[in-house]
Short mmCIF file of C-alpha atoms and ligand atoms in Angstrom, two decimals:
data_model
loop_
_atom_site.label_atom_id
_atom_site.label_comp_id
_atom_site.label_asym_id
_atom_site.label_seq_id
_atom_site.Cartn_x
_atom_site.Cartn_y
_atom_site.Cartn_z
CA MET A 1 -3.02 -11.94 -98.05
CA ASP A 2 -1.53 -11.58 -101.25
CA CYS A 3 -2.98 -14.22 -103.86
CA ARG A 4 -0.52 -13.34 -106.66
CA ASN A 5 2.24 -15.18 -105.15
CA ASP A 6 -0.14 -18.40 -103.74
CA PRO A 7 0.01 -21.29 -106.20
CA ARG A 8 -3.94 -22.27 -105.21
CA PHE A 9 -4.88 -19.20 -106.78
CA GLN A 10 -3.25 -18.94 -110.21
CA GLY A 11 -5.07 -17.88 -113.27
CA ILE A 12 -7.79 -15.92 -111.25
CA GLU A 13 -7.81 -12.13 -112.03
CA PRO A 14 -9.20 -9.57 -109.18
CA PHE A 15 -12.78 -8.52 -110.65
CA GLU A 16 -12.47 -4.76 -112.15
CA SER A 17 -15.78 -3.48 -110.46
CA LYS A 18 -16.23 -4.79 -106.81
CA ILE A 19 -18.73 -7.82 -106.25
CA TRP A 20 -20.77 -6.57 -103.04
CA LEU A 21 -22.36 -8.22 -100.24
CA SER A 22 -25.94 -6.65 -100.92
CA SER A 23 -25.85 -3.22 -102.48
CA PRO A 24 -29.02 -1.30 -103.43
CA THR A 25 -30.74 -1.90 -106.82
CA MET A 26 -32.55 1.05 -108.41
CA HIS A 27 -35.39 0.35 -111.15
CA GLY A 28 -36.10 4.03 -111.93
CA GLU A 29 -39.84 3.98 -111.04
CA GLU A 30 -38.54 5.27 -107.44
CA GLN A 31 -37.27 8.72 -109.44
CA LYS A 32 -40.84 9.11 -110.52
CA TRP A 33 -42.44 9.35 -106.96
CA VAL A 34 -39.53 11.60 -105.67
CA ASN A 35 -40.02 13.92 -108.70
CA GLU A 36 -43.62 13.67 -108.05
CA ALA A 37 -42.79 14.75 -104.38
CA ILE A 38 -40.51 17.74 -105.38
CA GLU A 39 -42.81 18.74 -108.19
CA THR A 40 -45.68 19.05 -105.91
CA ASN A 41 -43.57 20.12 -102.85
CA TRP A 42 -44.59 17.48 -100.25
CA VAL A 43 -41.10 16.94 -99.36
CA SER A 44 -41.61 16.88 -95.52
CA THR A 45 -42.78 13.90 -93.22
CA VAL A 46 -46.08 14.19 -94.52
CA GLY A 47 -47.41 13.52 -98.34
CA ARG A 48 -49.00 10.71 -100.91
CA ASN A 49 -45.56 8.50 -101.13
CA ILE A 50 -45.81 7.78 -97.09
CA ASP A 51 -49.66 7.32 -97.26
CA GLU A 52 -48.82 4.60 -99.76
CA ILE A 53 -45.92 2.47 -98.60
CA GLU A 54 -47.93 2.08 -95.31
CA ARG A 55 -51.01 0.87 -97.10
CA MET A 56 -48.99 -1.13 -99.09
CA THR A 57 -46.81 -2.56 -96.77
CA ALA A 58 -49.61 -3.26 -94.13
CA GLU A 59 -52.01 -5.13 -97.19
CA LEU A 60 -48.64 -6.89 -98.46
CA ILE A 61 -47.74 -8.56 -95.05
CA GLY A 62 -50.98 -8.81 -93.59
CA ARG A 63 -51.16 -6.54 -91.00
CA LYS A 64 -53.92 -3.94 -89.83
CA TYR A 65 -51.29 -0.56 -89.43
CA ALA A 66 -48.04 0.20 -90.94
CA VAL A 67 -45.72 3.29 -89.66
CA ALA A 68 -43.38 4.85 -91.97
CA LEU A 69 -40.33 5.61 -89.67
CA SER A 70 -36.85 7.27 -90.56
CA SER A 71 -34.72 3.84 -89.63
CA GLY A 72 -35.34 0.55 -88.45
CA THR A 73 -33.55 1.02 -85.77
CA ALA A 74 -36.17 4.08 -85.00
CA ALA A 75 -38.87 1.38 -85.78
CA LEU A 76 -37.37 -0.97 -82.96
CA HIS A 77 -37.23 1.54 -80.53
CA LEU A 78 -40.62 2.76 -80.88
CA ALA A 79 -41.93 -0.99 -80.99
CA ILE A 80 -40.14 -1.66 -77.77
CA LYS A 81 -41.63 1.46 -76.14
CA LEU A 82 -44.73 0.89 -77.22
CA VAL A 83 -44.62 -2.84 -75.49
CA GLY A 84 -42.40 -1.80 -72.46
CA GLU A 85 -45.29 0.74 -71.51
CA LYS A 86 -47.90 -1.48 -71.91
CA LEU A 87 -46.17 -3.79 -69.61
CA TYR A 88 -44.77 -1.75 -67.04
CA GLY A 89 -46.71 1.90 -67.37
CA GLN A 90 -45.28 5.52 -68.36
CA PRO A 91 -42.04 6.29 -66.99
CA LYS A 92 -41.20 9.98 -65.40
CA VAL A 93 -39.60 11.86 -67.93
CA GLY A 94 -35.84 11.18 -67.90
CA HIS A 95 -36.39 7.31 -67.32
CA GLY A 96 -36.97 4.22 -69.56
CA THR A 97 -39.81 2.10 -69.96
CA LEU A 98 -37.57 -0.92 -69.08
CA GLU A 99 -35.67 0.23 -66.38
CA GLY A 100 -34.70 -2.20 -63.77
CA LYS A 101 -36.10 -5.06 -66.11
CA LYS A 102 -34.73 -7.87 -67.79
CA VAL A 103 -35.72 -8.54 -71.42
CA PHE A 104 -34.82 -11.90 -73.66
CA ALA A 105 -33.26 -10.84 -76.46
CA SER A 106 -31.76 -12.50 -79.63
CA ASP A 107 -28.06 -13.34 -79.31
CA MET A 108 -26.85 -13.85 -82.80
CA THR A 109 -28.32 -10.51 -84.61
CA PHE A 110 -27.12 -7.20 -85.28
CA ASP A 111 -27.02 -5.02 -82.36
CA ALA A 112 -29.57 -2.31 -83.83
CA THR A 113 -32.17 -5.52 -82.75
CA ASP A 114 -31.37 -5.33 -78.89
CA ASN A 115 -29.38 -1.63 -78.60
CA PRO A 116 -33.21 -0.29 -77.97
CA ILE A 117 -33.57 -2.07 -74.79
CA ALA A 118 -30.86 -0.48 -73.35
CA TYR A 119 -32.33 2.73 -74.94
CA GLU A 120 -35.23 2.05 -72.42
CA GLY A 121 -33.31 1.46 -69.77
CA GLY A 122 -33.34 -1.97 -69.75
CA GLU A 123 -31.29 -5.17 -69.58
CA ALA A 124 -30.75 -7.50 -72.30
CA VAL A 125 -30.65 -11.29 -71.16
CA PHE A 126 -29.20 -13.13 -74.66
CA ILE A 127 -30.82 -16.06 -75.58
CA ASP A 128 -28.36 -18.64 -77.43
CA THR A 129 -29.06 -19.73 -81.07
CA GLU A 130 -30.14 -22.77 -82.58
CA TYR A 131 -28.41 -24.63 -85.61
CA ASP A 132 -31.20 -25.07 -87.26
CA THR A 133 -32.10 -21.64 -88.54
CA TRP A 134 -29.59 -19.73 -86.58
CA ASN A 135 -32.15 -18.07 -84.63
CA MET A 136 -33.00 -17.73 -81.27
CA ASP A 137 -33.06 -21.16 -80.03
CA PRO A 138 -36.55 -22.40 -78.13
CA ILE A 139 -34.85 -24.80 -75.54
CA ALA A 140 -32.26 -21.93 -74.39
CA LEU A 141 -35.56 -19.35 -74.00
CA GLU A 142 -37.33 -22.10 -71.80
CA LYS A 143 -34.21 -22.09 -69.91
CA ALA A 144 -34.10 -18.57 -69.45
CA PHE A 145 -37.54 -18.41 -67.68
CA GLU A 146 -36.19 -21.01 -65.61
CA LEU A 147 -33.60 -18.28 -64.52
CA TYR A 148 -35.59 -15.20 -64.62
CA PRO A 149 -39.51 -16.00 -64.49
CA GLU A 150 -40.14 -12.32 -64.21
CA VAL A 151 -39.01 -11.47 -67.84
CA ARG A 152 -42.01 -10.36 -69.87
CA LEU A 153 -40.84 -8.99 -73.19
CA ILE A 154 -38.69 -11.13 -75.84
CA VAL A 155 -37.11 -9.44 -78.76
CA VAL A 156 -36.67 -11.84 -81.60
CA ALA A 157 -34.93 -11.36 -84.97
CA HIS A 158 -34.66 -13.44 -88.10
CA LEU A 159 -31.12 -13.68 -89.26
CA TYR A 160 -30.35 -13.32 -92.84
CA GLY A 161 -33.87 -13.65 -94.04
CA THR A 162 -34.52 -17.23 -92.45
CA PRO A 163 -37.47 -17.22 -90.13
CA GLY A 164 -36.78 -18.58 -86.56
CA LYS A 165 -39.04 -21.02 -84.69
CA MET A 166 -41.99 -19.07 -84.15
CA ASP A 167 -44.56 -21.45 -82.96
CA GLU A 168 -42.19 -23.04 -80.38
CA ILE A 169 -41.27 -19.44 -79.12
CA LYS A 170 -44.87 -18.21 -79.51
CA ALA A 171 -45.67 -21.06 -77.08
CA ILE A 172 -43.26 -20.44 -74.59
CA ALA A 173 -44.04 -16.74 -74.52
CA ASP A 174 -47.81 -17.18 -74.47
CA ARG A 175 -47.15 -19.72 -71.25
CA HIS A 176 -45.12 -17.10 -69.33
CA GLY A 177 -47.40 -14.35 -70.16
CA ALA A 178 -44.50 -12.32 -72.46
CA LEU A 179 -45.10 -10.32 -75.53
CA ILE A 180 -42.97 -10.20 -78.67
CA VAL A 181 -41.28 -7.64 -80.50
CA GLU A 182 -40.43 -9.29 -83.63
CA ASP A 183 -37.08 -7.57 -85.85
CA ALA A 184 -38.00 -8.36 -89.35
CA ALA A 185 -35.52 -5.83 -90.80
CA GLU A 186 -33.49 -8.56 -93.00
CA SER A 187 -36.70 -10.86 -93.66
CA PHE A 188 -38.79 -8.73 -95.61
CA LEU A 189 -40.94 -11.35 -97.80
CA GLY A 190 -39.76 -14.04 -95.86
CA THR A 191 -42.54 -16.64 -94.51
CA TYR A 192 -42.95 -19.23 -91.74
CA LYS A 193 -45.84 -21.54 -92.35
CA GLY A 194 -46.93 -19.39 -95.04
CA ILE A 195 -47.21 -16.51 -92.97
CA GLN A 196 -45.17 -13.57 -93.54
CA THR A 197 -42.33 -12.56 -91.14
CA GLY A 198 -43.74 -8.96 -89.56
CA CYS A 199 -46.67 -10.92 -88.42
CA PHE A 200 -45.19 -12.66 -85.04
CA GLY A 201 -44.91 -9.35 -83.13
CA GLU A 202 -47.10 -7.45 -80.75
CA VAL A 203 -45.13 -5.21 -82.81
CA SER A 204 -42.91 -5.92 -85.48
CA ILE A 205 -40.42 -3.77 -88.03
CA PHE A 206 -38.77 -4.09 -91.01
CA SER A 207 -35.74 -1.89 -92.25
CA TRP A 208 -35.44 -0.05 -95.67
CA ASN A 209 -31.69 0.46 -95.03
CA GLY A 210 -29.53 0.28 -98.36
CA ASN A 211 -28.24 -3.07 -98.01
CA LYS A 212 -31.63 -4.96 -97.30
CA LEU A 213 -33.97 -6.63 -99.70
CA ILE A 214 -35.34 -3.24 -100.87
CA THR A 215 -34.04 0.11 -100.05
CA GLY A 216 -35.61 3.62 -99.48
CA SER A 217 -31.66 4.69 -99.11
CA SER A 218 -32.75 4.52 -95.33
CA GLY A 219 -35.85 4.10 -93.41
CA GLY A 220 -38.23 1.79 -91.64
CA MET A 221 -41.64 0.64 -91.02
CA LEU A 222 -43.38 -0.31 -87.75
CA LEU A 223 -45.99 -3.09 -87.71
CA THR A 224 -49.10 -3.64 -85.33
CA ASP A 225 -52.89 -4.73 -85.42
CA GLU A 226 -53.62 -2.07 -82.71
CA LEU A 227 -54.91 1.54 -83.95
CA GLU A 228 -53.71 3.03 -80.67
CA TRP A 229 -50.18 1.96 -81.08
CA ALA A 230 -49.85 3.12 -84.56
CA ASN A 231 -51.36 6.69 -83.68
CA LYS A 232 -49.16 6.41 -80.92
CA ALA A 233 -46.05 5.39 -82.83
CA ARG A 234 -46.94 8.41 -85.59
CA LYS A 235 -47.15 10.98 -82.50
CA TRP A 236 -43.75 9.82 -80.72
CA SER A 237 -42.21 10.01 -84.10
CA THR A 238 -43.27 13.61 -84.70
CA GLN A 239 -42.18 14.93 -81.50
CA SER A 240 -45.17 13.99 -79.22
CA ARG A 241 -47.28 17.02 -80.68
CA GLU A 242 -50.60 17.33 -78.76
CA ASP A 243 -53.59 18.75 -80.88
CA ALA A 244 -53.30 22.31 -79.85
CA ALA A 245 -52.32 25.93 -82.08
CA TRP A 246 -49.34 25.67 -80.16
CA TYR A 247 -46.47 23.11 -79.60
CA GLN A 248 -48.20 21.71 -76.89
CA HIS A 249 -46.09 18.15 -75.24
CA GLU A 250 -47.59 15.63 -72.73
CA GLU A 251 -45.16 13.07 -73.62
CA LEU A 252 -41.45 12.83 -74.77
CA GLY A 253 -41.20 13.23 -78.68
CA TYR A 254 -38.65 12.05 -80.98
CA ASN A 255 -38.06 12.90 -84.57
CA TYR A 256 -38.19 9.75 -86.10
CA ARG A 257 -41.12 10.32 -89.25
CA MET A 258 -39.96 8.75 -92.53
CA SER A 259 -39.66 11.94 -95.37
CA ASN A 260 -41.94 11.71 -98.17
CA ILE A 261 -38.82 11.79 -100.28
CA ILE A 262 -37.60 8.80 -98.88
CA ALA A 263 -41.25 7.19 -99.11
CA GLY A 264 -40.72 7.87 -102.72
CA ILE A 265 -37.63 5.47 -103.12
CA VAL A 266 -39.60 2.81 -100.87
CA ARG A 267 -42.54 3.17 -103.04
CA GLY A 268 -40.81 2.68 -106.35
CA GLN A 269 -38.90 -0.47 -104.82
CA LEU A 270 -41.94 -2.26 -103.37
CA PRO A 271 -43.05 -3.71 -106.95
CA TYR A 272 -39.74 -5.25 -107.23
CA ALA A 273 -39.39 -6.60 -103.81
CA LYS A 274 -40.47 -10.45 -105.25
CA GLU A 275 -38.05 -9.99 -107.93
CA HIS A 276 -35.18 -9.35 -105.71
CA LYS A 277 -36.25 -12.12 -103.40
CA ALA A 278 -36.24 -14.76 -106.43
CA GLN A 279 -32.93 -13.37 -107.30
CA LYS A 280 -31.59 -13.78 -104.13
CA LYS A 281 -33.23 -17.53 -103.71
CA ALA A 282 -31.01 -18.31 -107.15
CA ILE A 283 -27.96 -17.21 -105.53
CA TYR A 284 -28.36 -19.32 -102.63
CA GLU A 285 -29.01 -22.30 -104.73
CA ARG A 286 -26.26 -21.86 -107.19
CA TYR A 287 -23.88 -21.47 -104.04
CA LYS A 288 -25.32 -24.87 -102.62
CA LYS A 289 -24.73 -26.48 -105.63
CA GLY A 290 -21.45 -25.06 -106.22
CA LEU A 291 -19.98 -25.75 -102.84
CA ARG A 292 -21.43 -29.08 -101.98
CA ASP A 293 -18.05 -30.57 -102.66
CA LEU A 294 -16.48 -28.81 -100.07
CA PRO A 295 -16.74 -29.79 -96.49
CA VAL A 296 -19.13 -26.73 -95.54
CA ARG A 297 -22.88 -26.52 -95.39
CA MET A 298 -25.23 -23.50 -96.45
CA ASN A 299 -26.94 -21.31 -93.46
CA PRO A 300 -29.73 -23.77 -93.10
CA TYR A 301 -34.05 -23.61 -93.13
CA ARG A 302 -36.35 -25.87 -92.21
CA GLU A 303 -38.99 -27.15 -94.69
CA GLU A 304 -42.02 -24.84 -92.83
CA SER A 305 -40.29 -21.43 -94.05
CA GLU A 306 -39.51 -19.77 -96.81
CA PRO A 307 -36.30 -17.44 -96.07
CA ASN A 308 -36.21 -14.13 -98.30
CA PHE A 309 -32.64 -15.39 -98.85
CA TRP A 310 -30.90 -12.02 -98.03
CA LEU A 311 -27.51 -13.28 -97.32
CA SER A 312 -26.34 -16.82 -98.49
CA CYS A 313 -23.61 -18.04 -95.73
CA LEU A 314 -21.74 -20.99 -95.20
CA MET A 315 -20.87 -22.83 -92.31
CA ILE A 316 -17.51 -24.90 -92.45
CA ASP A 317 -17.29 -28.57 -91.10
CA SER A 318 -15.29 -28.57 -87.85
CA HIS A 319 -13.00 -31.41 -88.82
CA ALA A 320 -12.26 -28.86 -92.11
CA MET A 321 -11.05 -25.83 -90.28
CA CYS A 322 -7.66 -24.75 -90.04
CA GLN A 323 -6.28 -22.95 -86.76
CA GLN A 324 -7.86 -19.76 -86.66
CA VAL A 325 -7.79 -17.12 -83.75
CA ARG A 326 -9.78 -14.13 -82.89
CA GLY A 327 -8.93 -11.50 -80.82
CA GLU A 328 -11.29 -8.44 -80.26
CA LYS A 329 -10.06 -6.57 -83.70
CA GLU A 330 -7.69 -8.73 -85.34
CA SER A 331 -7.50 -12.42 -86.73
CA LEU A 332 -4.87 -15.08 -87.25
CA TYR A 333 -4.91 -18.17 -89.13
CA VAL A 334 -2.50 -21.01 -90.11
CA THR A 335 -2.77 -22.10 -93.71
CA GLU A 336 -3.28 -25.94 -94.09
CA SER A 337 -3.86 -28.19 -96.64
CA GLY A 338 -7.60 -29.54 -97.40
CA LYS A 339 -8.69 -27.10 -94.83
CA SER A 340 -9.74 -23.18 -94.46
CA CYS A 341 -11.40 -20.45 -92.05
CA PRO A 342 -13.61 -17.40 -92.22
CA THR A 343 -10.71 -15.52 -91.65
CA GLU A 344 -8.56 -17.10 -95.10
CA ILE A 345 -11.83 -17.24 -97.24
CA LEU A 346 -12.59 -13.45 -96.54
CA ALA A 347 -9.02 -12.41 -97.17
CA ALA A 348 -8.99 -14.37 -100.37
CA LEU A 349 -12.34 -12.46 -101.22
CA THR A 350 -10.99 -9.18 -100.73
CA PHE A 351 -8.19 -9.88 -102.67
CA PHE A 352 -10.10 -10.39 -105.31
CA HIS A 353 -12.01 -7.39 -104.77
CA VAL A 354 -15.42 -9.42 -103.52
CA GLU A 355 -17.06 -8.32 -100.35
CA GLY A 356 -17.57 -11.39 -97.61
CA ARG A 357 -18.26 -10.45 -94.27
CA PRO A 358 -17.97 -12.46 -91.10
CA ILE A 359 -21.08 -13.85 -89.47
CA TRP A 360 -22.63 -10.98 -87.34
CA LYS A 361 -20.74 -11.60 -83.97
CA PRO A 362 -22.68 -12.50 -81.47
CA MET A 363 -23.93 -10.01 -78.57
CA HIS A 364 -22.85 -11.73 -75.84
CA MET A 365 -19.20 -11.71 -77.36
CA GLN A 366 -19.36 -7.73 -77.71
CA PRO A 367 -17.58 -5.57 -75.33
CA ILE A 368 -20.38 -3.65 -74.75
CA TYR A 369 -22.63 -6.42 -73.22
CA GLN A 370 -19.66 -8.37 -71.75
CA MET A 371 -21.94 -7.87 -68.11
CA ASN A 372 -25.13 -9.16 -69.66
CA ALA A 373 -26.56 -12.36 -68.86
CA PHE A 374 -26.43 -14.93 -71.58
CA VAL A 375 -28.58 -18.19 -71.66
CA THR A 376 -27.55 -21.47 -73.66
CA LYS A 377 -29.82 -24.79 -73.56
CA ASN A 378 -27.58 -25.63 -70.80
CA GLY A 379 -28.56 -22.72 -68.84
CA ASN A 380 -26.31 -20.07 -67.68
CA GLY A 381 -23.52 -19.66 -70.58
CA ARG A 382 -21.30 -17.10 -68.53
CA ALA A 383 -20.67 -19.51 -65.81
CA GLN A 384 -19.53 -22.49 -68.57
CA SER A 385 -15.61 -22.02 -68.92
CA ASN A 386 -14.77 -20.82 -72.44
CA ALA A 387 -12.62 -24.16 -72.79
CA TYR A 388 -15.94 -25.96 -71.74
CA ILE A 389 -17.57 -24.40 -74.43
CA ALA A 390 -15.65 -24.79 -77.34
CA SER A 391 -15.20 -28.52 -76.85
CA ASN A 392 -18.69 -29.14 -76.31
CA ARG A 393 -19.75 -26.58 -78.82
CA ILE A 394 -22.64 -25.67 -75.89
CA ASP A 395 -22.35 -21.75 -77.31
CA VAL A 396 -23.96 -22.33 -80.36
CA GLY A 397 -23.51 -18.59 -81.70
CA ALA A 398 -20.10 -18.68 -80.83
CA ASP A 399 -19.60 -21.71 -82.91
CA ILE A 400 -21.13 -20.64 -85.92
CA PHE A 401 -19.27 -17.28 -85.58
CA HIS A 402 -16.14 -19.25 -85.58
CA ARG A 403 -16.73 -21.17 -88.66
CA GLY A 404 -19.27 -19.40 -91.01
CA VAL A 405 -18.92 -16.61 -93.63
CA CYS A 406 -21.28 -14.59 -95.31
CA LEU A 407 -21.07 -14.73 -99.01
CA PRO A 408 -21.56 -11.88 -101.66
CA SER A 409 -25.34 -11.98 -102.22
CA ASP A 410 -25.89 -9.13 -104.49
CA ASN A 411 -28.74 -9.48 -106.62
CA LYS A 412 -26.78 -7.92 -109.54
CA MET A 413 -23.83 -10.47 -109.52
CA THR A 414 -24.04 -12.35 -112.83
CA GLU A 415 -23.76 -16.44 -112.61
CA GLU A 416 -20.29 -16.02 -114.23
CA GLN A 417 -19.29 -13.75 -111.26
CA GLN A 418 -20.51 -15.96 -108.68
CA ASP A 419 -18.87 -19.28 -110.16
CA VAL A 420 -15.25 -17.47 -109.84
CA VAL A 421 -16.22 -16.58 -106.40
CA ILE A 422 -17.24 -20.23 -105.94
CA ASP A 423 -13.95 -21.44 -107.46
CA ILE A 424 -11.84 -18.80 -105.28
CA ILE A 425 -13.75 -20.77 -102.09
CA HIS A 426 -12.59 -24.17 -103.92
CA ARG A 427 -9.18 -22.83 -103.93
CA CYS A 428 -9.00 -21.71 -100.30
CA PHE A 429 -9.75 -25.43 -99.32
CA GLU A 430 -6.72 -26.85 -101.87
C1 LIG B 501 -30.48 -3.64 -90.65
C2 LIG B 501 -30.91 -4.03 -89.45
C3 LIG B 501 -31.85 -3.14 -88.01
C4 LIG B 501 -31.53 -1.74 -88.49
O1 LIG B 501 -32.49 -1.15 -89.22
P1 LIG B 501 -31.77 0.16 -89.93
O2 LIG B 501 -32.67 0.72 -90.93
O3 LIG B 501 -30.39 0.17 -90.30
O4 LIG B 501 -31.93 0.95 -88.64
C5 LIG B 501 -32.00 -4.02 -87.35
N1 LIG B 501 -31.91 -5.46 -87.03
C6 LIG B 501 -31.51 -6.09 -87.93
C7 LIG B 501 -31.36 -7.33 -87.50
C8 LIG B 501 -30.82 -5.39 -89.15
O5 LIG B 501 -29.99 -6.14 -90.11
#
């Protein structure tokens, strides 16, 4: 989109340096802990930084044990494997813990949430999203247990830092004897009824990836209250070495442990997590105020929860959507006065050197998962024709994907810069 020749955008200049969706923010303290690791020669997967961030994270969140790993994805894999083994026993080498098993999974999330189910040979059944928090819909989850009463594992994510309806989900899980793995990768310091996310799974995880609330440049954390599980995760993550003089192996191992250098960055970041959250909240509030005269709403949350406001998003009211068609990799739209759509807003932001992003495309719409079941609050989502879904908004995930946009939420964005972003969005609707 070339906004130079579009009269709606006259008078706005592209930013000289790009405004990011969510980029790392270093404070200087990280350097100290990284240097200490190098100066003392503790640069491998053992060291003070690792011990400290495990202690600090467990204490901050209110869980007994935290295990530092190489990524949030690695943490999810081990979390799912731990619970899978508890439910179904240890598989033969070369077989997954979830082979032949169905697992209920968040549908509107990043694919890292659900891929580890497949790593372990399981089959994700995607549960539709609800409008109140953009997370797993408890009504659809209950429906899923009617269809698949044998399921014993639920993988739940908190999208964009907003906690899901955990009491409802937990009650359903308990009623059906199912266990929860919680993906809190995006919601570090988000709380639900005063309790930190990261406390709601049998095993839970955080990510310290570069775009999250705080970062180690990469890295992740596994949380549990079971000492045995924490020990197992540590062992599996370091190639499952047995306590012997030589390399002795009784179980399959992984190279998933965090390095003490990465842990040094995390250690320097942890004291700033609250500050980042406050900055993200201010960004969300400014969008909410700045966009309130437009036919859009912000990504919602309920009173009982306090998101970490990691990403601010908007969703356009149906009546204010111009025509937009998305294929697998490209999209088209037709400009219309008084209306807009995610594709147009994202094109305009890109022109002005601002990073936005479509809503995470739901897993049931991904080609890789097209054979997996999908359950809406009305039952089998695959059985409902597309036209039916579109006209009745039965497929909530598809609807939010169609009408939603992730807005730049970088904590280094100034108020003046954000005002320009808000102005650009207004002009899309002219
Ligand atoms: C980032 C993210 C992950 C993966 O974390 P990595 O550290 O990048 O492996 C998992 N789930 C969600 C919801 C995420 O946003």
